[in-house]
Amino acid sequence: MARDRAVDVLILGGGPAGSTAGAMLAAAGIETVIVEGEHFPRFHVGESLLPHTLPLFDRLGVHDAVRALPHTRRKDGASFVTHDGSKHVVYWFDEALPPAIPYAYQVRRDELDKALLDHARAAGADVLEGWHATTPTWDGRRLTGLVVRDPEGTEHLLRSRVFLDASGQSSFLASRMGWRFPYQKHRKVAAVSHFSGVWLPDGREAGNITIALTDGGWFWLIPFADDSVSVGAVLDVRKWRAHVGSESLFAAAVEATPEVGRRLACAERLIPFSAIQNFSYRVMQIGGDGFCMIGDAAGFLDPIFSTGVFIGTTTGASAAQDVIEALARRSRVEASDFGPTIALTRTLHRIFFSFIRAYYDPHFLAFFFNPSNRLQLQAAVVSLLAADVVRPGTWLRTSRYRLLLGLARLQRWGSRWGRHLVPPLDVAPAGTGR
Ligand SMILES: Cc1cc2nc3c(=O)[nH]c(=O)nc-3n(C[C@H](O)[C@H](O)[C@H](O)COP(=O)(O)OP(=O)(O)OC[C@H]3O[C@@H](n4cnc5c(N)ncnc54)[C@H](O)[C@@H]3O)c2cc1C
């Protein structure tokens, strides 16, 4: 062991969760070190943001910087199409339950993540890029620090009063402690690249994310300011296992999805394909004495509703607040101090994961593609799509969505006798594996 350093707060991961927490802690005058294995900018999936991320960007003071990034594009809503384009529905953010935040952004994550990490650095966080964490250290049940390797390969022990695990999908701590469990029934693989020449809708819809259903999965199309488009296929592993390699998987999925084929007819690929696997898992323990997990490190289900960056920044900010309050009381941070963040994380997972599962139910999809604003059901769905889930009154807003889940159950029950509340969706819907 070459060097030994003691810090107040150690954050692993400089993605949106880690840099949000780092900026808030450093701004509060707390000594903060962020360890990030890569050198930014670096490619990352997760390019479509949700409206209710923006108040936090305002609070951090980064909203103008995010808006001004070269590829940032305003999005006013989310568009959904069936595999052949026969059904098409747009949910506009300004139609959410009031007060609506009427827009969000599409962002290139190399740009966004660098801007957020630079902001944390400017706030006073010490950012160690190219440093890799290998092992957590413990004193009984208290996490006391990390063994990290610097870019030259020298090992260091970073001792900390508090550790925030923002290591994303690798779930550094949960993986090592045996707390990370894949969702066996939700095994997906994603193949993604960026393209030019993709057909985009006219007018206000041009900036929207488009989600296209396909057999055993779905596509996203996320347009950037220069009209280049991120296109990704999220596919059921069992259904698509015959296809080896992200390029062949992507090509086969496009062939099975005429609407995406039409939009990509004149497209040219700009970057190599990336494949992402095993991204659906739950984490049984997300906090303890001296540590808490934030963002993807605390669990992830599916990117269908673009909730990842919202959850990452929201839980990052919450954990920072827990630490600031705990350190103002005493020098240690106990598991109970992270109670608010743990409860918030569990609530966000419960709400969004139920919405995600519903999307894979053809009976729910029948309502989703036939929106009605009776009882403000459509507005309630838009509120969820906008991530309006942390303001007071969430229960009232999600109760309408729960009513929709009940209607989907009635539709399933009635379908046994050929009776339907709304016309069934006449396609092989996402995730059925048909
Ligand atoms: C296919 C797919 C599509 C998605 N699309 C969207 C979308 O459109 N919108 C959206 O909001 N979300 C989307 N997401 C989710 C989104 O990408 C994540 O939720 C988000 O990036 C989480 O941020 P984070 O800060 O928790 O983790 P990350 O952004 O992954 O950051 C973690 C960081 O930790 C670093 N790290 C990890 N381990 C170590 C180590 N041992 N040592 C040093 N550094 C380490 C990594 O280098 C990384 O930079 C998508 C996810 C997938 C899988």
Tab-separated table of C-alpha atoms and ligand atoms in Angstrom:
chain	number	residue	atom	x	y	z
A	1	MET	CA	0.000	0.000	0.000
A	2	ALA	CA	1.644	3.216	-1.127
A	3	ARG	CA	-0.425	6.029	0.304
A	4	ASP	CA	-3.089	6.561	2.888
A	5	ARG	CA	-5.425	9.543	2.912
A	6	ALA	CA	-8.371	10.450	5.161
A	7	VAL	CA	-11.329	12.364	3.727
A	8	ASP	CA	-14.766	13.291	5.014
A	9	VAL	CA	-16.909	12.026	2.120
A	10	LEU	CA	-15.796	9.573	-0.523
A	11	ILE	CA	-17.986	9.138	-3.603
A	12	LEU	CA	-17.412	6.318	-6.068
A	13	GLY	CA	-18.540	7.256	-9.586
A	14	GLY	CA	-18.697	10.605	-11.362
A	15	GLY	CA	-21.980	9.971	-13.242
A	16	PRO	CA	-25.092	12.076	-12.571
A	17	ALA	CA	-25.694	10.566	-9.100
A	18	GLY	CA	-22.111	10.981	-7.855
A	19	SER	CA	-21.538	14.438	-9.289
A	20	THR	CA	-24.877	15.766	-7.971
A	21	ALA	CA	-24.053	14.539	-4.465
A	22	GLY	CA	-20.445	15.747	-4.789
A	23	ALA	CA	-21.440	19.256	-5.879
A	24	MET	CA	-23.916	19.668	-3.010
A	25	LEU	CA	-21.525	18.352	-0.353
A	26	ALA	CA	-18.573	20.418	-1.550
A	27	ALA	CA	-20.764	23.522	-1.760
A	28	ALA	CA	-21.709	22.915	1.884
A	29	GLY	CA	-18.014	23.082	2.794
A	30	ILE	CA	-17.581	19.338	3.364
A	31	GLU	CA	-14.338	17.774	2.118
A	32	THR	CA	-15.420	15.524	-0.768
A	33	VAL	CA	-13.462	13.219	-3.058
A	34	ILE	CA	-15.012	11.666	-6.186
A	35	VAL	CA	-13.240	8.586	-7.575
A	36	GLU	CA	-14.054	7.981	-11.262
A	37	GLY	CA	-12.519	5.123	-13.247
A	38	GLU	CA	-12.844	6.788	-16.661
A	39	HIS	CA	-11.587	10.049	-18.128
A	40	PHE	CA	-14.508	12.283	-19.115
A	41	PRO	CA	-16.001	12.861	-21.644
A	42	ARG	CA	-16.992	9.237	-22.158
A	43	PHE	CA	-19.909	7.573	-23.977
A	44	HIS	CA	-22.896	6.540	-21.843
A	45	VAL	CA	-26.481	5.525	-22.559
A	46	GLY	CA	-29.325	7.441	-20.914
A	47	GLU	CA	-29.798	10.462	-23.156
A	48	SER	CA	-33.436	11.413	-22.611
A	49	LEU	CA	-34.172	13.509	-19.513
A	50	LEU	CA	-37.496	14.023	-17.709
A	51	PRO	CA	-39.057	17.417	-16.860
A	52	HIS	CA	-38.880	17.010	-13.083
A	53	THR	CA	-35.087	16.689	-13.277
A	54	LEU	CA	-34.966	20.388	-14.155
A	55	PRO	CA	-35.836	21.884	-10.712
A	56	LEU	CA	-32.802	20.026	-9.346
A	57	PHE	CA	-30.629	21.365	-12.174
A	58	ASP	CA	-31.878	24.857	-11.168
A	59	ARG	CA	-31.028	24.165	-7.523
A	60	LEU	CA	-27.527	22.973	-8.481
A	61	GLY	CA	-27.064	25.972	-10.778
A	62	VAL	CA	-26.336	23.853	-13.873
A	63	HIS	CA	-29.555	24.317	-15.864
A	64	ASP	CA	-28.138	26.997	-18.200
A	65	ALA	CA	-24.969	24.952	-18.767
A	66	VAL	CA	-27.004	21.834	-19.660
A	67	ARG	CA	-29.259	23.812	-22.011
A	68	ALA	CA	-26.183	25.270	-23.747
A	69	LEU	CA	-24.415	21.947	-24.410
A	70	PRO	CA	-23.771	21.466	-28.160
A	71	HIS	CA	-26.162	18.515	-28.636
A	72	THR	CA	-28.891	19.401	-26.121
A	73	ARG	CA	-32.367	19.489	-27.693
A	74	ARG	CA	-35.648	20.475	-26.097
A	75	LYS	CA	-38.278	17.733	-25.909
A	76	ASP	CA	-41.916	18.579	-25.281
A	77	GLY	CA	-43.239	15.056	-24.929
A	78	ALA	CA	-42.877	11.343	-25.535
A	79	SER	CA	-44.207	9.583	-28.659
A	80	PHE	CA	-45.119	5.899	-28.825
A	81	VAL	CA	-45.693	3.851	-31.995
A	82	THR	CA	-46.536	0.242	-32.696
A	83	HIS	CA	-44.083	-1.912	-34.665
A	84	ASP	CA	-45.791	-1.165	-38.009
A	85	GLY	CA	-46.715	2.444	-37.245
A	86	SER	CA	-50.456	1.689	-37.329
A	87	LYS	CA	-50.966	3.168	-33.854
A	88	HIS	CA	-49.265	6.329	-32.672
A	89	VAL	CA	-49.808	8.319	-29.499
A	90	VAL	CA	-48.068	11.413	-28.143
A	91	TYR	CA	-48.023	12.354	-24.466
A	92	TRP	CA	-47.253	16.093	-24.177
A	93	PHE	CA	-45.672	17.241	-20.927
A	94	ASP	CA	-47.806	20.410	-20.781
A	95	GLU	CA	-50.865	18.146	-20.425
A	96	ALA	CA	-49.717	16.798	-17.043
A	97	LEU	CA	-51.671	17.431	-13.857
A	98	PRO	CA	-50.879	21.043	-12.820
A	99	PRO	CA	-48.467	22.598	-12.256
A	100	ALA	CA	-46.823	20.961	-15.283
A	101	ILE	CA	-43.180	21.386	-16.290
A	102	PRO	CA	-43.780	21.464	-20.057
A	103	TYR	CA	-40.442	20.270	-21.419
A	104	ALA	CA	-37.167	18.473	-20.753
A	105	TYR	CA	-34.038	17.792	-22.823
A	106	GLN	CA	-32.336	15.168	-24.922
A	107	VAL	CA	-28.636	15.258	-24.072
A	108	ARG	CA	-25.471	13.526	-25.164
A	109	ARG	CA	-24.214	11.898	-21.983
A	110	ASP	CA	-20.550	12.498	-22.754
A	111	GLU	CA	-21.430	16.216	-22.602
A	112	LEU	CA	-23.928	16.134	-19.717
A	113	ASP	CA	-21.807	13.980	-17.419
A	114	LYS	CA	-18.703	16.081	-18.039
A	115	ALA	CA	-20.667	19.283	-17.311
A	116	LEU	CA	-22.007	17.840	-14.036
A	117	LEU	CA	-18.609	16.520	-12.963
A	118	ASP	CA	-16.931	19.841	-13.827
A	119	HIS	CA	-19.601	21.563	-11.755
A	120	ALA	CA	-18.807	19.337	-8.756
A	121	ARG	CA	-15.108	20.131	-9.227
A	122	ALA	CA	-15.843	23.863	-9.418
A	123	ALA	CA	-17.870	23.571	-6.204
A	124	GLY	CA	-14.732	22.243	-4.490
A	125	ALA	CA	-14.869	18.443	-4.862
A	126	ASP	CA	-11.542	16.720	-5.504
A	127	VAL	CA	-12.170	14.595	-8.624
A	128	LEU	CA	-9.799	11.682	-9.253
A	129	GLU	CA	-10.384	10.643	-12.885
A	130	GLY	CA	-8.828	7.424	-14.138
A	131	TRP	CA	-8.710	6.039	-10.574
A	132	HIS	CA	-10.238	2.604	-10.045
A	133	ALA	CA	-11.739	1.334	-6.780
A	134	THR	CA	-10.990	-2.298	-6.022
A	135	THR	CA	-11.996	-3.126	-2.431
A	136	PRO	CA	-14.087	-1.619	0.370
A	137	THR	CA	-12.597	-1.643	3.884
A	138	TRP	CA	-14.668	-2.303	7.023
A	139	ASP	CA	-14.489	-1.923	10.765
A	140	GLY	CA	-17.160	-4.369	11.845
A	141	ARG	CA	-20.378	-3.218	10.129
A	142	ARG	CA	-19.037	0.280	9.437
A	143	LEU	CA	-17.593	0.995	6.019
A	144	THR	CA	-14.338	2.883	6.569
A	145	GLY	CA	-12.941	3.484	3.092
A	146	LEU	CA	-11.794	2.108	-0.241
A	147	VAL	CA	-8.655	0.659	-1.739
A	148	VAL	CA	-8.175	2.452	-5.060
A	149	ARG	CA	-5.647	2.204	-7.872
A	150	ASP	CA	-4.353	5.416	-9.463
A	151	PRO	CA	-3.715	5.726	-13.244
A	152	GLU	CA	-0.101	4.562	-12.746
A	153	GLY	CA	-1.277	1.400	-10.975
A	154	THR	CA	-0.253	2.450	-7.459
A	155	GLU	CA	-2.653	1.410	-4.698
A	156	HIS	CA	-3.973	3.897	-2.135
A	157	LEU	CA	-6.183	3.548	0.904
A	158	LEU	CA	-8.781	6.310	1.023
A	159	ARG	CA	-10.301	6.380	4.503
A	160	SER	CA	-13.650	8.157	4.794
A	161	ARG	CA	-16.254	9.131	7.354
A	162	VAL	CA	-18.959	8.558	4.734
A	163	PHE	CA	-19.003	6.578	1.505
A	164	LEU	CA	-21.578	7.148	-1.259
A	165	ASP	CA	-21.638	4.383	-3.847
A	166	ALA	CA	-22.593	5.969	-7.181
A	167	SER	CA	-20.870	3.308	-9.280
A	168	GLY	CA	-23.844	2.766	-11.609
A	169	GLN	CA	-24.689	-0.627	-13.052
A	170	SER	CA	-21.530	-2.227	-11.660
A	171	SER	CA	-23.034	-1.733	-8.152
A	172	PHE	CA	-19.560	-1.818	-6.624
A	173	LEU	CA	-20.571	-2.465	-3.021
A	174	ALA	CA	-23.705	-4.573	-3.564
A	175	SER	CA	-21.862	-6.853	-6.007
A	176	ARG	CA	-19.051	-7.465	-3.516
A	177	MET	CA	-21.416	-7.984	-0.573
A	178	GLY	CA	-23.801	-10.358	-2.395
A	179	TRP	CA	-26.688	-7.862	-2.140
A	180	ARG	CA	-27.328	-7.522	-5.912
A	181	PHE	CA	-29.902	-9.866	-7.480
A	182	PRO	CA	-30.888	-9.901	-11.175
A	183	TYR	CA	-34.619	-9.806	-12.009
A	184	GLN	CA	-34.768	-13.246	-13.640
A	185	LYS	CA	-38.111	-12.530	-15.335
A	186	HIS	CA	-36.869	-9.274	-16.814
A	187	ARG	CA	-33.712	-10.221	-18.676
A	188	LYS	CA	-33.034	-7.708	-21.434
A	189	VAL	CA	-30.177	-6.791	-23.708
A	190	ALA	CA	-29.744	-3.408	-25.397
A	191	ALA	CA	-27.916	-2.596	-28.648
A	192	VAL	CA	-27.340	1.109	-29.321
A	193	SER	CA	-25.632	3.471	-31.733
A	194	HIS	CA	-25.924	7.041	-33.056
A	195	PHE	CA	-27.073	7.749	-36.639
A	196	SER	CA	-27.443	10.623	-39.075
A	197	GLY	CA	-30.175	10.770	-41.719
A	198	VAL	CA	-32.935	9.277	-39.521
A	199	TRP	CA	-36.485	10.335	-40.488
A	200	LEU	CA	-37.896	12.672	-37.823
A	201	PRO	CA	-41.487	13.879	-37.396
A	202	ASP	CA	-42.347	17.478	-38.304
A	203	GLY	CA	-42.827	20.429	-35.981
A	204	ARG	CA	-43.026	20.210	-32.242
A	205	GLU	CA	-42.851	16.393	-32.213
A	206	ALA	CA	-39.398	16.409	-33.836
A	207	GLY	CA	-37.616	16.770	-30.484
A	208	ASN	CA	-39.604	14.029	-28.709
A	209	ILE	CA	-38.251	10.654	-27.756
A	210	THR	CA	-40.018	7.979	-29.802
A	211	ILE	CA	-40.583	4.542	-28.354
A	212	ALA	CA	-41.440	1.896	-30.957
A	213	LEU	CA	-42.821	-1.485	-29.925
A	214	THR	CA	-41.291	-4.568	-31.419
A	215	ASP	CA	-41.810	-8.263	-30.873
A	216	GLY	CA	-40.045	-9.119	-27.637
A	217	GLY	CA	-38.876	-5.566	-26.920
A	218	TRP	CA	-38.873	-1.947	-28.012
A	219	PHE	CA	-36.736	0.736	-29.668
A	220	TRP	CA	-35.875	4.245	-28.550
A	221	LEU	CA	-35.137	7.086	-30.984
A	222	ILE	CA	-33.653	10.148	-29.279
A	223	PRO	CA	-32.876	13.143	-31.536
A	224	PHE	CA	-30.095	15.618	-30.702
A	225	ALA	CA	-29.718	19.271	-31.692
A	226	ASP	CA	-27.766	18.471	-34.903
A	227	ASP	CA	-30.484	15.956	-35.998
A	228	SER	CA	-28.220	13.001	-35.215
A	229	VAL	CA	-30.274	10.359	-33.403
A	230	SER	CA	-29.511	7.797	-30.718
A	231	VAL	CA	-31.288	4.576	-31.637
A	232	GLY	CA	-31.372	1.646	-29.257
A	233	ALA	CA	-33.135	-1.699	-29.205
A	234	VAL	CA	-34.052	-3.202	-25.828
A	235	LEU	CA	-34.824	-6.867	-26.365
A	236	ASP	CA	-35.862	-9.866	-24.345
A	237	VAL	CA	-32.781	-12.090	-23.956
A	238	ARG	CA	-34.664	-15.376	-24.398
A	239	LYS	CA	-36.599	-14.227	-27.450
A	240	TRP	CA	-33.535	-12.860	-29.245
A	241	ARG	CA	-30.814	-15.240	-28.056
A	242	ALA	CA	-30.199	-16.618	-31.573
A	243	HIS	CA	-28.526	-13.342	-32.598
A	244	VAL	CA	-24.879	-12.998	-31.601
A	245	GLY	CA	-23.284	-9.540	-31.490
A	246	SER	CA	-24.924	-6.167	-31.037
A	247	GLU	CA	-24.897	-5.278	-34.756
A	248	SER	CA	-26.645	-8.463	-35.896
A	249	LEU	CA	-29.116	-8.200	-32.982
A	250	PHE	CA	-29.919	-4.610	-33.918
A	251	ALA	CA	-30.299	-5.431	-37.644
A	252	ALA	CA	-32.646	-8.348	-36.925
A	253	ALA	CA	-34.770	-6.219	-34.617
A	254	VAL	CA	-35.001	-3.442	-37.234
A	255	GLU	CA	-36.113	-6.024	-39.798
A	256	ALA	CA	-38.887	-7.158	-37.436
A	257	THR	CA	-40.023	-3.559	-36.909
A	258	PRO	CA	-41.175	-1.935	-40.179
A	259	GLU	CA	-41.771	1.465	-38.560
A	260	VAL	CA	-38.135	1.664	-37.346
A	261	GLY	CA	-36.914	0.293	-40.695
A	262	ARG	CA	-38.774	3.136	-42.455
A	263	ARG	CA	-37.238	5.764	-40.167
A	264	LEU	CA	-33.716	4.305	-40.610
A	265	ALA	CA	-34.000	3.741	-44.396
A	266	CYS	CA	-31.533	6.557	-45.245
A	267	ALA	CA	-29.581	6.481	-41.964
A	268	GLU	CA	-25.805	6.244	-41.575
A	269	ARG	CA	-24.190	4.954	-38.415
A	270	LEU	CA	-21.895	7.480	-36.692
A	271	ILE	CA	-20.354	5.459	-33.845
A	272	PRO	CA	-19.755	1.740	-33.203
A	273	PHE	CA	-22.579	-0.302	-31.656
A	274	SER	CA	-22.537	-0.802	-27.892
A	275	ALA	CA	-24.258	-3.678	-26.125
A	276	ILE	CA	-25.534	-3.462	-22.553
A	277	GLN	CA	-26.691	-6.570	-20.713
A	278	ASN	CA	-27.966	-7.661	-17.318
A	279	PHE	CA	-29.185	-4.192	-16.398
A	280	SER	CA	-32.228	-5.288	-14.383
A	281	TYR	CA	-31.437	-6.048	-10.747
A	282	ARG	CA	-32.513	-5.198	-7.236
A	283	VAL	CA	-30.251	-4.424	-4.303
A	284	MET	CA	-31.366	-5.836	-0.950
A	285	GLN	CA	-29.419	-3.433	1.290
A	286	ILE	CA	-28.811	0.121	0.079
A	287	GLY	CA	-27.533	1.810	3.227
A	288	GLY	CA	-25.679	1.086	6.442
A	289	ASP	CA	-23.275	2.627	8.968
A	290	GLY	CA	-21.146	5.082	7.024
A	291	PHE	CA	-22.462	4.253	3.554
A	292	CYS	CA	-25.358	4.646	1.151
A	293	MET	CA	-25.932	3.682	-2.485
A	294	ILE	CA	-27.372	6.201	-4.931
A	295	GLY	CA	-28.496	6.086	-8.579
A	296	ASP	CA	-28.152	2.809	-10.480
A	297	ALA	CA	-25.887	1.369	-7.762
A	298	ALA	CA	-29.068	0.966	-5.652
A	299	GLY	CA	-31.011	-0.967	-8.333
A	300	PHE	CA	-32.377	-0.659	-11.864
A	301	LEU	CA	-35.202	-2.215	-13.829
A	302	ASP	CA	-35.627	-0.965	-17.390
A	303	PRO	CA	-35.054	2.294	-19.275
A	304	ILE	CA	-38.461	2.380	-21.054
A	305	PHE	CA	-39.580	5.616	-19.360
A	306	SER	CA	-36.128	7.304	-19.149
A	307	THR	CA	-36.229	7.468	-15.367
A	308	GLY	CA	-32.526	6.695	-14.664
A	309	VAL	CA	-30.954	10.155	-14.591
A	310	PHE	CA	-33.926	11.517	-12.621
A	311	ILE	CA	-33.541	8.787	-9.974
A	312	GLY	CA	-29.745	9.191	-9.938
A	313	THR	CA	-29.744	12.961	-9.418
A	314	THR	CA	-32.696	12.886	-6.996
A	315	THR	CA	-31.233	10.188	-4.750
A	316	GLY	CA	-27.770	11.802	-5.030
A	317	ALA	CA	-29.163	15.116	-3.789
A	318	SER	CA	-31.101	13.395	-1.006
A	319	ALA	CA	-28.057	11.467	0.251
A	320	ALA	CA	-25.977	14.661	0.227
A	321	GLN	CA	-28.641	16.363	2.348
A	322	ASP	CA	-28.651	13.407	4.791
A	323	VAL	CA	-24.867	13.660	5.151
A	324	ILE	CA	-24.903	17.453	5.602
A	325	GLU	CA	-27.502	17.164	8.378
A	326	ALA	CA	-25.800	14.217	10.091
A	327	LEU	CA	-22.348	15.851	10.086
A	328	ALA	CA	-23.856	19.030	11.534
A	329	ARG	CA	-25.012	16.922	14.532
A	330	ARG	CA	-21.927	14.721	15.093
A	331	SER	CA	-18.838	13.395	13.342
A	332	ARG	CA	-20.262	9.995	12.360
A	333	VAL	CA	-22.981	9.083	9.906
A	334	GLU	CA	-25.096	6.101	10.939
A	335	ALA	CA	-27.424	3.906	8.889
A	336	SER	CA	-30.434	5.692	10.384
A	337	ASP	CA	-29.178	9.042	9.051
A	338	PHE	CA	-29.757	7.698	5.536
A	339	GLY	CA	-33.381	6.800	6.371
A	340	PRO	CA	-34.841	9.580	4.149
A	341	THR	CA	-32.739	8.557	1.103
A	342	ILE	CA	-33.418	4.855	1.568
A	343	ALA	CA	-37.180	5.520	1.856
A	344	LEU	CA	-37.095	7.841	-1.178
A	345	THR	CA	-35.183	5.286	-3.279
A	346	ARG	CA	-37.611	2.503	-2.369
A	347	THR	CA	-40.595	4.770	-3.172
A	348	LEU	CA	-39.191	5.800	-6.562
A	349	HIS	CA	-38.463	2.162	-7.432
A	350	ARG	CA	-41.963	1.087	-6.352
A	351	ILE	CA	-43.734	3.749	-8.417
A	352	PHE	CA	-41.604	3.533	-11.555
A	353	PHE	CA	-41.086	-0.241	-11.523
A	354	SER	CA	-44.850	-0.812	-11.352
A	355	PHE	CA	-45.279	1.564	-14.319
A	356	ILE	CA	-42.530	-0.255	-16.254
A	357	ARG	CA	-44.069	-3.676	-15.567
A	358	ALA	CA	-47.451	-2.346	-16.686
A	359	TYR	CA	-45.937	-1.330	-20.014
A	360	TYR	CA	-45.066	-4.974	-20.655
A	361	ASP	CA	-48.740	-5.956	-20.119
A	362	PRO	CA	-50.685	-5.916	-23.421
A	363	HIS	CA	-53.933	-5.027	-21.595
A	364	PHE	CA	-52.356	-1.924	-20.038
A	365	LEU	CA	-50.862	-1.074	-23.428
A	366	ALA	CA	-54.354	-1.137	-24.956
A	367	PHE	CA	-55.274	1.776	-22.643
A	368	PHE	CA	-51.890	3.432	-23.094
A	369	PHE	CA	-52.388	3.591	-26.888
A	370	ASN	CA	-56.033	4.748	-26.510
A	371	PRO	CA	-55.623	7.582	-24.008
A	372	SER	CA	-58.720	9.118	-22.463
A	373	ASN	CA	-58.721	12.070	-20.114
A	374	ARG	CA	-61.846	10.960	-18.296
A	375	LEU	CA	-61.074	11.319	-14.569
A	376	GLN	CA	-57.820	12.961	-15.731
A	377	LEU	CA	-56.332	9.532	-16.430
A	378	GLN	CA	-54.245	10.761	-19.350
A	379	ALA	CA	-52.946	13.734	-17.362
A	380	ALA	CA	-51.966	11.350	-14.559
A	381	VAL	CA	-49.968	9.207	-16.993
A	382	VAL	CA	-48.213	12.333	-18.318
A	383	SER	CA	-47.336	13.318	-14.733
A	384	LEU	CA	-45.692	9.935	-14.244
A	385	LEU	CA	-43.899	10.199	-17.599
A	386	ALA	CA	-42.622	13.605	-16.456
A	387	ALA	CA	-41.464	12.117	-13.091
A	388	ASP	CA	-43.766	14.325	-11.036
A	389	VAL	CA	-43.365	11.975	-8.087
A	390	VAL	CA	-41.548	13.818	-5.310
A	391	ARG	CA	-43.734	16.879	-4.756
A	392	PRO	CA	-46.376	16.711	-2.017
A	393	GLY	CA	-49.610	15.153	-3.300
A	394	THR	CA	-47.910	12.273	-5.135
A	395	TRP	CA	-50.433	9.788	-3.718
A	396	LEU	CA	-53.335	11.715	-5.246
A	397	ARG	CA	-51.590	11.855	-8.621
A	398	THR	CA	-50.572	8.184	-8.650
A	399	SER	CA	-54.049	7.088	-7.467
A	400	ARG	CA	-55.432	7.878	-10.931
A	401	TYR	CA	-52.667	5.827	-12.484
A	402	ARG	CA	-53.527	2.981	-10.093
A	403	LEU	CA	-57.103	3.239	-11.361
A	404	LEU	CA	-55.713	2.689	-14.842
A	405	LEU	CA	-53.906	-0.445	-13.617
A	406	GLY	CA	-57.281	-1.650	-12.266
A	407	LEU	CA	-58.915	-1.034	-15.655
A	408	ALA	CA	-56.137	-3.040	-17.336
A	409	ARG	CA	-56.918	-5.911	-14.946
A	410	LEU	CA	-60.619	-5.668	-15.882
A	411	GLN	CA	-59.649	-5.690	-19.561
A	412	ARG	CA	-57.574	-8.848	-19.041
A	413	TRP	CA	-60.455	-10.524	-17.180
A	414	GLY	CA	-63.044	-9.499	-19.802
A	415	SER	CA	-60.822	-10.604	-22.673
A	416	ARG	CA	-61.375	-14.239	-21.637
A	417	TRP	CA	-64.987	-13.827	-22.805
A	418	GLY	CA	-64.126	-11.612	-25.746
A	419	ARG	CA	-65.299	-8.432	-23.958
A	420	HIS	CA	-63.062	-5.364	-23.901
A	421	LEU	CA	-63.258	-1.913	-22.354
A	422	VAL	CA	-60.990	-0.557	-25.127
A	423	PRO	CA	-59.985	-2.246	-28.404
A	424	PRO	CA	-57.094	-4.667	-27.773
A	425	LEU	CA	-53.771	-3.719	-29.298
A	426	ASP	CA	-53.429	-5.833	-32.406
A	427	VAL	CA	-49.646	-6.324	-32.422
A	428	ALA	CA	-47.169	-8.604	-30.693
A	429	PRO	CA	-46.493	-6.198	-27.852
A	430	ALA	CA	-43.234	-5.483	-26.080
A	431	GLY	CA	-41.787	-8.216	-23.929
A	432	THR	CA	-44.388	-10.906	-24.569
A	433	GLY	CA	-41.778	-13.118	-26.204
A	434	ARG	CA	-44.330	-14.287	-28.771
B	1	LIG	C1	-30.088	0.683	-22.342
B	1	LIG	C2	-30.288	1.806	-21.385
B	1	LIG	C3	-30.874	2.991	-21.810
B	1	LIG	C4	-31.080	4.045	-20.905
B	1	LIG	N1	-31.721	5.189	-21.294
B	1	LIG	C5	-31.977	6.173	-20.383
B	1	LIG	C6	-32.614	7.395	-20.764
B	1	LIG	O1	-32.968	7.617	-21.923
B	1	LIG	N2	-32.792	8.353	-19.808
B	1	LIG	C7	-32.387	8.162	-18.512
B	1	LIG	O2	-32.598	9.038	-17.680
B	1	LIG	N3	-31.759	7.024	-18.138
B	1	LIG	C8	-31.553	6.038	-19.030
B	1	LIG	N4	-30.876	4.918	-18.639
B	1	LIG	C9	-30.403	4.819	-17.272
B	1	LIG	C10	-29.189	5.726	-17.044
B	1	LIG	O3	-28.174	5.410	-17.972
B	1	LIG	C11	-28.680	5.535	-15.629
B	1	LIG	O4	-29.774	5.430	-14.754
B	1	LIG	C12	-27.780	6.676	-15.156
B	1	LIG	O5	-26.641	6.787	-15.940
B	1	LIG	C13	-27.397	6.429	-13.689
B	1	LIG	O6	-26.447	7.359	-13.261
B	1	LIG	P1	-25.397	6.938	-12.122
B	1	LIG	O7	-24.673	8.179	-11.791
B	1	LIG	O8	-26.096	6.181	-11.067
B	1	LIG	O9	-24.429	5.886	-12.840
B	1	LIG	P2	-23.466	6.064	-14.102
B	1	LIG	O10	-23.925	7.198	-14.942
B	1	LIG	O11	-23.370	4.743	-14.768
B	1	LIG	O12	-22.066	6.451	-13.471
B	1	LIG	C14	-21.328	5.508	-12.718
B	1	LIG	C15	-19.851	5.850	-12.828
B	1	LIG	O13	-19.136	5.053	-11.885
B	1	LIG	C16	-17.879	4.723	-12.439
B	1	LIG	N5	-17.397	3.502	-11.775
B	1	LIG	C17	-18.051	2.327	-11.642
B	1	LIG	N6	-17.308	1.438	-10.975
B	1	LIG	C18	-16.133	2.051	-10.685
B	1	LIG	C19	-14.949	1.644	-10.003
B	1	LIG	N7	-14.802	0.419	-9.465
B	1	LIG	N8	-13.928	2.541	-9.880
B	1	LIG	C20	-14.047	3.808	-10.406
B	1	LIG	N9	-15.159	4.232	-11.051
B	1	LIG	C21	-16.185	3.369	-11.195
B	1	LIG	C22	-18.176	4.504	-13.914
B	1	LIG	O14	-17.015	4.707	-14.716
B	1	LIG	C23	-19.259	5.539	-14.183
B	1	LIG	O15	-18.756	6.721	-14.792
B	1	LIG	C24	-30.667	3.869	-19.555
B	1	LIG	C25	-30.053	2.691	-19.138
B	1	LIG	C26	-29.871	1.651	-20.040
B	1	LIG	C27	-29.230	0.383	-19.554
